[in-house]
Amino acid sequence: MHDQSKHFVAVSALVKNEDGHVLMVRTHVRSDTWEMPGGFVDAGEPLDAAVCREFLEETGVVIRPLGISGVYYNERLHVMSVVFHAEYVSGEITIQPEEILEAKFIDLHDTNMDEYIKRPHVKSRTLDAMNADRLVPYETWDLNPPRYKLLSRMDGERLKAKHAFLLTGEPRIGKTTMIKQLINAIGPDLCGGFYTEEITNSSGRVGFKCVSVCGESVEIAHVENPSSTRIGRYGMDVEAFEDFAVKILEDALSSKKIIVIDEIGFMQMLSSSFQKIVQAIISGSRIVLGTIPLESHPEIDFIKYRKEVRILSMNASNRDTISETLLKDMMKTVEGE
């Protein structure tokens, strides 16, 4: 019986600045050549998370992956290398001196590449990334039956193709808090729509209310609500939610650049009117800022897979950086209208 073969996975990313120059590094191990920042993937680590981590560690720069430009295999060392195309988000170049000799943006093109890149396999994958006109989709899944979860997806299209930005993550990770912070950072005058807040008492959470960006609110679910329509222990007032939320969204469509929908959740999807207006908003041209559950649900999954939607997975490790990424992406979209 053959021993189980072992392979390693490495990631790197092509990132350009506003002048089109490529961020490259020289390492202690390969000091003869410049290459794209990257490194090995930890066990259980999603590839998109790994490339962001490695890039930040090596250069001090926060990036956002867009898609994959190529996959390469080192037969001798059994290493599969995945190259991402990514956007600069923030940060100044600050090297990790134990590993990196030098990092800088280089005006790299076909005629001067041999000056900087001395190894043919590095040149090949760099050229592929620079010349790619379409990127390969990438998804991270939690395949734990029967609750399959799409954790993140990038489909290779450029950012300008996306106008619906939906945060996902485990309950109570801070999605609504981030939505409210983003509304304040963008400017409440540009935003319309609603977010969902917990109703609490001394014993803990007892319900939920829907709150408009301008501050109006209505209770939509409560443990003491006698409604036969229930999500877990909460009785749902579908009619009150519809009367409030659908009107709020209709008003936002007529006057606001950014429509806030927090959240597109199981409770909210009990309303067919809400489903219809959400589909209409995402199909349109307005910018959408919202939240969506990790768990699978037929109507919610349909929204997740729409080409207009970008899903951003929020967790404890990226909570401090994802808001900056999202704000940058949204403002680019606003300015590009």
mmCIF file of C-alpha atoms in Angstrom:
data_model
loop_
_atom_site.group_PDB
_atom_site.id
_atom_site.type_symbol
_atom_site.label_atom_id
_atom_site.label_comp_id
_atom_site.label_asym_id
_atom_site.label_seq_id
_atom_site.Cartn_x
_atom_site.Cartn_y
_atom_site.Cartn_z
ATOM 1 C CA MET A 1 0.000 0.000 0.000
ATOM 2 C CA HIS A 2 1.370 3.389 -1.002
ATOM 3 C CA ASP A 3 1.985 6.065 1.595
ATOM 4 C CA GLN A 4 -0.464 8.935 1.392
ATOM 5 C CA SER A 5 1.064 11.646 -0.762
ATOM 6 C CA LYS A 6 1.611 15.036 0.826
ATOM 7 C CA HIS A 7 1.452 18.333 -0.974
ATOM 8 C CA PHE A 8 1.954 21.910 0.144
ATOM 9 C CA VAL A 9 -0.037 24.946 -0.949
ATOM 10 C CA ALA A 10 1.470 28.405 -1.394
ATOM 11 C CA VAL A 11 -0.257 31.658 -2.321
ATOM 12 C CA SER A 12 0.904 34.979 -3.704
ATOM 13 C CA ALA A 13 -0.759 38.054 -5.188
ATOM 14 C CA LEU A 14 -0.215 40.640 -7.880
ATOM 15 C CA VAL A 15 -1.045 44.102 -6.485
ATOM 16 C CA LYS A 16 -0.637 47.401 -8.313
ATOM 17 C CA ASN A 17 -0.698 50.993 -7.072
ATOM 18 C CA GLU A 18 -2.511 53.896 -8.756
ATOM 19 C CA ASP A 19 0.383 54.278 -11.217
ATOM 20 C CA GLY A 20 0.145 50.639 -12.285
ATOM 21 C CA HIS A 21 3.401 49.666 -10.548
ATOM 22 C CA VAL A 22 3.598 46.145 -9.079
ATOM 23 C CA LEU A 23 4.464 45.524 -5.413
ATOM 24 C CA MET A 24 7.386 43.050 -5.371
ATOM 25 C CA VAL A 25 9.736 41.668 -2.717
ATOM 26 C CA ARG A 26 13.186 40.097 -2.443
ATOM 27 C CA THR A 27 13.527 37.408 0.218
ATOM 28 C CA HIS A 28 16.552 36.083 2.075
ATOM 29 C CA VAL A 29 15.934 32.623 0.588
ATOM 30 C CA ARG A 30 15.680 33.893 -3.028
ATOM 31 C CA SER A 31 17.716 37.070 -2.879
ATOM 32 C CA ASP A 32 18.644 36.866 -6.570
ATOM 33 C CA THR A 33 15.137 37.663 -7.798
ATOM 34 C CA TRP A 34 12.123 39.890 -7.196
ATOM 35 C CA GLU A 35 8.784 38.115 -6.771
ATOM 36 C CA MET A 36 5.207 38.678 -5.717
ATOM 37 C CA PRO A 37 4.644 38.628 -1.930
ATOM 38 C CA GLY A 38 3.201 35.393 -0.556
ATOM 39 C CA GLY A 39 3.848 32.249 1.403
ATOM 40 C CA PHE A 40 2.495 28.920 2.585
ATOM 41 C CA VAL A 41 -1.097 28.260 3.609
ATOM 42 C CA ASP A 42 -1.679 27.047 7.172
ATOM 43 C CA ALA A 43 -3.725 23.879 7.723
ATOM 44 C CA GLY A 44 -7.432 24.712 7.561
ATOM 45 C CA GLU A 45 -6.810 28.272 6.360
ATOM 46 C CA PRO A 46 -8.840 29.551 3.360
ATOM 47 C CA LEU A 47 -6.583 30.546 0.466
ATOM 48 C CA ASP A 48 -7.935 34.108 0.252
ATOM 49 C CA ALA A 49 -7.346 34.602 3.984
ATOM 50 C CA ALA A 50 -3.832 33.163 3.666
ATOM 51 C CA VAL A 51 -2.782 35.488 0.854
ATOM 52 C CA CYS A 52 -4.052 38.524 2.799
ATOM 53 C CA ARG A 53 -2.172 37.393 5.907
ATOM 54 C CA GLU A 54 1.082 36.659 4.080
ATOM 55 C CA PHE A 55 0.935 39.910 2.126
ATOM 56 C CA LEU A 56 0.377 41.935 5.301
ATOM 57 C CA GLU A 57 3.163 40.126 7.172
ATOM 58 C CA GLU A 58 5.707 40.604 4.379
ATOM 59 C CA THR A 59 4.876 44.146 3.246
ATOM 60 C CA GLY A 60 2.618 45.838 5.812
ATOM 61 C CA VAL A 61 -0.019 46.311 3.098
ATOM 62 C CA VAL A 62 -3.696 45.296 3.372
ATOM 63 C CA ILE A 63 -5.104 43.828 0.158
ATOM 64 C CA ARG A 64 -8.409 42.519 -1.182
ATOM 65 C CA PRO A 65 -8.231 39.473 -3.502
ATOM 66 C CA LEU A 66 -10.321 39.643 -6.686
ATOM 67 C CA GLY A 67 -9.774 36.188 -8.183
ATOM 68 C CA ILE A 68 -7.149 33.704 -9.291
ATOM 69 C CA SER A 69 -4.900 34.330 -12.294
ATOM 70 C CA GLY A 70 -3.054 31.001 -12.302
ATOM 71 C CA VAL A 71 -2.202 27.725 -10.535
ATOM 72 C CA TYR A 72 1.307 26.236 -10.720
ATOM 73 C CA TYR A 73 2.977 23.053 -9.467
ATOM 74 C CA ASN A 74 6.546 22.465 -8.289
ATOM 75 C CA GLU A 75 7.067 18.740 -9.035
ATOM 76 C CA ARG A 76 10.295 18.457 -7.029
ATOM 77 C CA LEU A 77 9.036 20.022 -3.798
ATOM 78 C CA HIS A 78 5.365 19.034 -4.228
ATOM 79 C CA VAL A 79 4.159 22.625 -3.880
ATOM 80 C CA MET A 80 1.040 23.928 -5.592
ATOM 81 C CA SER A 81 1.187 27.719 -5.958
ATOM 82 C CA VAL A 82 -1.997 29.744 -6.405
ATOM 83 C CA VAL A 83 -1.586 33.310 -7.673
ATOM 84 C CA PHE A 84 -4.290 35.855 -6.899
ATOM 85 C CA HIS A 85 -4.981 39.191 -8.492
ATOM 86 C CA ALA A 86 -5.710 41.650 -5.684
ATOM 87 C CA GLU A 87 -6.358 45.322 -4.966
ATOM 88 C CA TYR A 88 -4.421 47.571 -2.627
ATOM 89 C CA VAL A 89 -6.578 48.664 0.325
ATOM 90 C CA SER A 90 -4.318 50.436 2.792
ATOM 91 C CA GLY A 91 -0.963 50.525 4.548
ATOM 92 C CA GLU A 92 2.581 51.698 3.978
ATOM 93 C CA ILE A 93 5.361 49.307 2.968
ATOM 94 C CA THR A 94 6.907 47.885 6.132
ATOM 95 C CA ILE A 95 8.993 44.751 5.623
ATOM 96 C CA GLN A 96 9.374 41.704 7.852
ATOM 97 C CA PRO A 97 13.207 41.810 8.130
ATOM 98 C CA GLU A 98 13.611 38.188 9.240
ATOM 99 C CA GLU A 99 12.276 37.059 5.857
ATOM 100 C CA ILE A 100 12.221 40.050 3.492
ATOM 101 C CA LEU A 101 15.275 41.956 2.243
ATOM 102 C CA GLU A 102 13.410 44.603 0.270
ATOM 103 C CA ALA A 103 9.906 45.500 -0.888
ATOM 104 C CA LYS A 104 8.828 48.188 -3.313
ATOM 105 C CA PHE A 105 6.476 49.092 -6.156
ATOM 106 C CA ILE A 106 8.187 48.453 -9.496
ATOM 107 C CA ASP A 107 7.247 49.830 -12.902
ATOM 108 C CA LEU A 108 7.270 46.309 -14.302
ATOM 109 C CA HIS A 109 6.622 45.490 -17.968
ATOM 110 C CA ASP A 110 7.708 43.024 -20.632
ATOM 111 C CA THR A 111 10.823 44.940 -21.658
ATOM 112 C CA ASN A 112 12.404 45.250 -18.186
ATOM 113 C CA MET A 113 11.153 42.089 -16.470
ATOM 114 C CA ASP A 114 14.469 40.249 -16.855
ATOM 115 C CA GLU A 115 16.139 43.040 -14.883
ATOM 116 C CA TYR A 116 14.133 42.160 -11.804
ATOM 117 C CA ILE A 117 12.947 38.554 -12.161
ATOM 118 C CA LYS A 118 15.771 36.045 -12.525
ATOM 119 C CA ARG A 119 13.888 32.759 -12.251
ATOM 120 C CA PRO A 120 11.787 31.570 -15.211
ATOM 121 C CA HIS A 121 8.911 30.077 -13.204
ATOM 122 C CA VAL A 122 8.496 33.354 -11.272
ATOM 123 C CA LYS A 123 8.533 35.289 -14.534
ATOM 124 C CA SER A 124 5.889 32.977 -16.044
ATOM 125 C CA ARG A 125 3.371 33.386 -13.209
ATOM 126 C CA THR A 126 4.025 37.142 -12.950
ATOM 127 C CA LEU A 127 3.378 37.614 -16.673
ATOM 128 C CA ASP A 128 0.200 35.541 -16.423
ATOM 129 C CA ALA A 129 -1.048 37.722 -13.584
ATOM 130 C CA MET A 130 -0.150 40.977 -15.339
ATOM 131 C CA ASN A 131 -1.750 39.934 -18.636
ATOM 132 C CA ALA A 132 -4.860 38.187 -17.309
ATOM 133 C CA ASP A 133 -8.046 39.640 -18.769
ATOM 134 C CA ARG A 134 -10.326 37.371 -16.759
ATOM 135 C CA LEU A 135 -9.742 35.836 -13.348
ATOM 136 C CA VAL A 136 -10.807 32.404 -12.099
ATOM 137 C CA PRO A 137 -13.564 32.193 -9.443
ATOM 138 C CA TYR A 138 -12.683 31.081 -5.927
ATOM 139 C CA GLU A 139 -14.979 29.924 -3.105
ATOM 140 C CA THR A 140 -14.482 28.835 0.507
ATOM 141 C CA TRP A 141 -17.101 26.409 1.863
ATOM 142 C CA ASP A 142 -17.852 24.842 5.220
ATOM 143 C CA LEU A 143 -19.074 21.413 4.061
ATOM 144 C CA ASN A 144 -20.511 20.075 7.295
ATOM 145 C CA PRO A 145 -23.748 18.314 6.300
ATOM 146 C CA PRO A 146 -26.545 19.105 6.409
ATOM 147 C CA ARG A 147 -25.703 22.794 7.013
ATOM 148 C CA TYR A 148 -23.554 23.719 4.027
ATOM 149 C CA LYS A 149 -22.177 27.266 4.280
ATOM 150 C CA LEU A 150 -20.642 29.449 1.586
ATOM 151 C CA LEU A 151 -18.086 31.415 3.595
ATOM 152 C CA SER A 152 -16.738 33.621 0.807
ATOM 153 C CA ARG A 153 -16.721 33.905 -2.965
ATOM 154 C CA MET A 154 -14.869 35.917 -5.557
ATOM 155 C CA ASP A 155 -15.899 35.375 -9.152
ATOM 156 C CA GLY A 156 -13.067 37.161 -10.930
ATOM 157 C CA GLU A 157 -15.044 40.175 -12.136
ATOM 158 C CA ARG A 158 -13.629 43.604 -11.480
ATOM 159 C CA LEU A 159 -14.966 45.580 -8.566
ATOM 160 C CA LYS A 160 -16.943 47.951 -10.754
ATOM 161 C CA ALA A 161 -19.236 45.029 -11.690
ATOM 162 C CA LYS A 162 -20.367 44.774 -8.056
ATOM 163 C CA HIS A 163 -22.714 47.167 -6.345
ATOM 164 C CA ALA A 164 -24.255 45.039 -3.554
ATOM 165 C CA PHE A 165 -21.899 44.547 -0.591
ATOM 166 C CA LEU A 166 -23.202 41.977 1.902
ATOM 167 C CA LEU A 167 -21.499 41.131 5.183
ATOM 168 C CA THR A 168 -21.832 37.606 6.544
ATOM 169 C CA GLY A 169 -20.521 35.908 9.660
ATOM 170 C CA GLU A 170 -21.499 34.063 12.812
ATOM 171 C CA PRO A 171 -24.290 35.583 14.972
ATOM 172 C CA ARG A 172 -23.160 38.410 17.275
ATOM 173 C CA ILE A 173 -19.828 38.867 15.477
ATOM 174 C CA GLY A 174 -20.642 42.588 15.116
ATOM 175 C CA LYS A 175 -22.182 42.923 11.650
ATOM 176 C CA THR A 176 -24.875 45.447 12.617
ATOM 177 C CA THR A 177 -22.375 47.480 14.633
ATOM 178 C CA MET A 178 -20.184 47.679 11.545
ATOM 179 C CA ILE A 179 -23.158 48.644 9.356
ATOM 180 C CA LYS A 180 -23.897 51.593 11.669
ATOM 181 C CA GLN A 181 -20.223 52.631 11.692
ATOM 182 C CA LEU A 182 -20.160 52.558 7.893
ATOM 183 C CA ILE A 183 -23.333 54.648 7.664
ATOM 184 C CA ASN A 184 -21.674 57.301 9.845
ATOM 185 C CA ALA A 185 -18.427 57.149 7.853
ATOM 186 C CA ILE A 186 -20.183 57.419 4.485
ATOM 187 C CA GLY A 187 -22.657 60.052 5.659
ATOM 188 C CA PRO A 188 -26.259 59.332 6.736
ATOM 189 C CA ASP A 189 -27.518 61.790 4.095
ATOM 190 C CA LEU A 190 -26.367 59.366 1.350
ATOM 191 C CA CYS A 191 -27.988 56.323 2.985
ATOM 192 C CA GLY A 192 -31.529 55.042 3.325
ATOM 193 C CA GLY A 193 -32.946 51.739 4.512
ATOM 194 C CA PHE A 194 -32.894 49.919 7.828
ATOM 195 C CA TYR A 195 -30.888 47.808 10.243
ATOM 196 C CA THR A 196 -32.018 45.245 12.813
ATOM 197 C CA GLU A 197 -31.370 45.635 16.542
ATOM 198 C CA GLU A 198 -31.891 43.286 19.470
ATOM 199 C CA ILE A 199 -34.502 44.008 22.139
ATOM 200 C CA THR A 200 -33.099 43.060 25.534
ATOM 201 C CA ASN A 201 -34.095 43.038 29.182
ATOM 202 C CA SER A 202 -32.388 41.898 32.369
ATOM 203 C CA SER A 203 -32.589 38.266 31.285
ATOM 204 C CA GLY A 204 -31.022 38.843 27.860
ATOM 205 C CA ARG A 205 -32.330 39.052 24.287
ATOM 206 C CA VAL A 206 -36.098 38.843 23.988
ATOM 207 C CA GLY A 207 -36.786 40.166 20.494
ATOM 208 C CA PHE A 208 -35.805 42.261 17.504
ATOM 209 C CA LYS A 209 -36.752 45.640 16.087
ATOM 210 C CA CYS A 210 -36.305 47.172 12.680
ATOM 211 C CA VAL A 211 -34.705 50.650 12.760
ATOM 212 C CA SER A 212 -34.591 53.061 9.825
ATOM 213 C CA VAL A 213 -31.438 55.041 9.066
ATOM 214 C CA CYS A 214 -33.286 58.168 10.182
ATOM 215 C CA GLY A 215 -34.169 56.602 13.555
ATOM 216 C CA GLU A 216 -37.772 55.325 13.299
ATOM 217 C CA SER A 217 -38.348 51.791 14.548
ATOM 218 C CA VAL A 218 -40.868 48.971 14.860
ATOM 219 C CA GLU A 219 -40.818 45.704 16.794
ATOM 220 C CA ILE A 220 -40.781 42.750 14.391
ATOM 221 C CA ALA A 221 -40.286 39.743 16.681
ATOM 222 C CA HIS A 222 -40.604 38.957 20.374
ATOM 223 C CA VAL A 223 -40.638 35.914 22.641
ATOM 224 C CA GLU A 224 -44.026 37.047 23.981
ATOM 225 C CA ASN A 225 -45.555 37.646 20.547
ATOM 226 C CA PRO A 226 -48.372 35.045 20.191
ATOM 227 C CA SER A 227 -48.020 34.860 16.402
ATOM 228 C CA SER A 228 -48.115 31.360 14.901
ATOM 229 C CA THR A 229 -45.315 32.465 12.551
ATOM 230 C CA ARG A 230 -42.204 31.680 14.564
ATOM 231 C CA ILE A 231 -38.450 31.647 14.101
ATOM 232 C CA GLY A 232 -37.001 29.695 17.001
ATOM 233 C CA ARG A 233 -38.606 31.055 20.163
ATOM 234 C CA TYR A 234 -39.645 34.369 18.589
ATOM 235 C CA GLY A 235 -43.126 35.168 17.312
ATOM 236 C CA MET A 236 -42.824 37.157 14.061
ATOM 237 C CA ASP A 237 -45.035 40.128 13.157
ATOM 238 C CA VAL A 238 -44.690 39.792 9.395
ATOM 239 C CA GLU A 239 -47.288 42.441 8.625
ATOM 240 C CA ALA A 240 -45.621 45.072 10.826
ATOM 241 C CA PHE A 241 -42.264 44.311 9.240
ATOM 242 C CA GLU A 242 -43.682 44.574 5.712
ATOM 243 C CA ASP A 243 -45.495 47.849 6.382
ATOM 244 C CA PHE A 244 -42.327 49.383 7.817
ATOM 245 C CA ALA A 245 -39.416 47.913 5.874
ATOM 246 C CA VAL A 246 -40.886 47.857 2.370
ATOM 247 C CA LYS A 247 -41.908 51.522 2.610
ATOM 248 C CA ILE A 248 -38.485 52.469 3.996
ATOM 249 C CA LEU A 249 -36.779 50.716 1.079
ATOM 250 C CA GLU A 250 -39.127 52.267 -1.493
ATOM 251 C CA ASP A 251 -38.381 55.733 -0.077
ATOM 252 C CA ALA A 252 -34.633 55.014 -0.184
ATOM 253 C CA LEU A 253 -34.868 53.965 -3.828
ATOM 254 C CA SER A 254 -36.353 57.313 -4.748
ATOM 255 C CA SER A 255 -33.831 59.537 -2.985
ATOM 256 C CA LYS A 256 -30.653 57.796 -1.716
ATOM 257 C CA LYS A 257 -27.411 56.612 -3.329
ATOM 258 C CA ILE A 258 -26.870 53.781 -0.828
ATOM 259 C CA ILE A 259 -29.573 51.393 0.370
ATOM 260 C CA VAL A 260 -29.008 49.658 3.709
ATOM 261 C CA ILE A 261 -30.616 46.241 4.257
ATOM 262 C CA ASP A 262 -29.660 44.696 7.588
ATOM 263 C CA GLU A 263 -30.538 42.003 7.416
ATOM 264 C CA ILE A 264 -31.591 39.754 4.557
ATOM 265 C CA GLY A 265 -32.349 37.034 7.094
ATOM 266 C CA PHE A 266 -34.670 34.134 7.828
ATOM 267 C CA MET A 267 -37.174 36.335 9.664
ATOM 268 C CA GLN A 268 -37.227 38.960 6.942
ATOM 269 C CA MET A 269 -37.562 36.410 4.128
ATOM 270 C CA LEU A 270 -40.917 35.287 5.569
ATOM 271 C CA SER A 271 -42.269 38.375 3.784
ATOM 272 C CA SER A 272 -42.848 37.861 0.055
ATOM 273 C CA SER A 273 -43.076 41.638 -0.417
ATOM 274 C CA PHE A 274 -39.657 42.054 1.164
ATOM 275 C CA GLN A 275 -38.211 39.323 -1.061
ATOM 276 C CA LYS A 276 -39.526 41.079 -4.177
ATOM 277 C CA ILE A 277 -38.180 44.511 -3.319
ATOM 278 C CA VAL A 278 -34.765 43.132 -2.325
ATOM 279 C CA GLN A 279 -34.512 41.340 -5.673
ATOM 280 C CA ALA A 280 -35.546 44.541 -7.472
ATOM 281 C CA ILE A 281 -32.993 46.650 -5.565
ATOM 282 C CA ILE A 282 -30.116 44.256 -6.249
ATOM 283 C CA SER A 283 -31.111 43.981 -9.913
ATOM 284 C CA GLY A 284 -31.001 47.774 -10.195
ATOM 285 C CA SER A 285 -28.079 50.152 -10.121
ATOM 286 C CA ARG A 286 -28.171 51.475 -6.539
ATOM 287 C CA ILE A 287 -25.369 50.610 -4.135
ATOM 288 C CA VAL A 288 -26.485 48.154 -1.454
ATOM 289 C CA LEU A 289 -24.930 47.711 1.996
ATOM 290 C CA GLY A 290 -26.343 44.803 3.950
ATOM 291 C CA THR A 291 -25.920 41.630 5.930
ATOM 292 C CA ILE A 292 -26.838 38.051 5.082
ATOM 293 C CA PRO A 293 -26.653 34.799 7.090
ATOM 294 C CA LEU A 294 -23.961 32.172 6.677
ATOM 295 C CA GLU A 295 -26.519 29.359 6.711
ATOM 296 C CA SER A 296 -28.087 28.032 3.525
ATOM 297 C CA HIS A 297 -31.651 29.048 2.623
ATOM 298 C CA PRO A 298 -33.168 28.760 -0.903
ATOM 299 C CA GLU A 299 -34.174 32.407 -1.402
ATOM 300 C CA ILE A 300 -31.158 33.762 0.458
ATOM 301 C CA ASP A 301 -28.745 31.561 -1.519
ATOM 302 C CA PHE A 302 -30.268 32.907 -4.724
ATOM 303 C CA ILE A 303 -29.262 36.411 -3.627
ATOM 304 C CA LYS A 304 -25.748 35.292 -2.599
ATOM 305 C CA TYR A 305 -25.036 33.949 -6.083
ATOM 306 C CA ARG A 306 -26.167 37.005 -8.010
ATOM 307 C CA LYS A 307 -23.426 38.556 -10.134
ATOM 308 C CA GLU A 308 -24.099 41.994 -8.589
ATOM 309 C CA VAL A 309 -23.336 40.731 -5.063
ATOM 310 C CA ARG A 310 -20.023 40.658 -3.236
ATOM 311 C CA ILE A 311 -20.037 38.564 -0.042
ATOM 312 C CA LEU A 312 -17.597 39.645 2.688
ATOM 313 C CA SER A 313 -17.076 37.122 5.481
ATOM 314 C CA MET A 314 -16.533 38.766 8.858
ATOM 315 C CA ASN A 315 -14.711 36.986 11.684
ATOM 316 C CA ALA A 316 -12.722 37.752 14.818
ATOM 317 C CA SER A 317 -9.407 37.995 12.940
ATOM 318 C CA ASN A 318 -10.520 40.419 10.198
ATOM 319 C CA ARG A 319 -12.998 42.521 12.146
ATOM 320 C CA ASP A 320 -10.547 45.416 12.450
ATOM 321 C CA THR A 321 -9.644 45.568 8.745
ATOM 322 C CA ILE A 322 -12.771 44.539 6.841
ATOM 323 C CA SER A 323 -14.606 47.813 7.526
ATOM 324 C CA GLU A 324 -11.759 49.768 5.931
ATOM 325 C CA THR A 325 -11.835 47.456 2.917
ATOM 326 C CA LEU A 326 -15.599 47.722 2.575
ATOM 327 C CA LEU A 327 -15.650 51.505 2.943
ATOM 328 C CA LYS A 328 -12.966 51.864 0.264
ATOM 329 C CA ASP A 329 -14.864 49.575 -2.125
ATOM 330 C CA MET A 330 -18.168 51.353 -1.609
ATOM 331 C CA MET A 331 -16.731 54.839 -2.048
ATOM 332 C CA LYS A 332 -15.029 53.739 -5.285
ATOM 333 C CA THR A 333 -18.422 52.561 -6.512
ATOM 334 C CA VAL A 334 -20.107 55.816 -5.446
ATOM 335 C CA GLU A 335 -17.441 57.892 -7.207
ATOM 336 C CA GLY A 336 -17.709 55.740 -10.320
ATOM 337 C CA GLU A 337 -21.431 56.335 -10.794
#
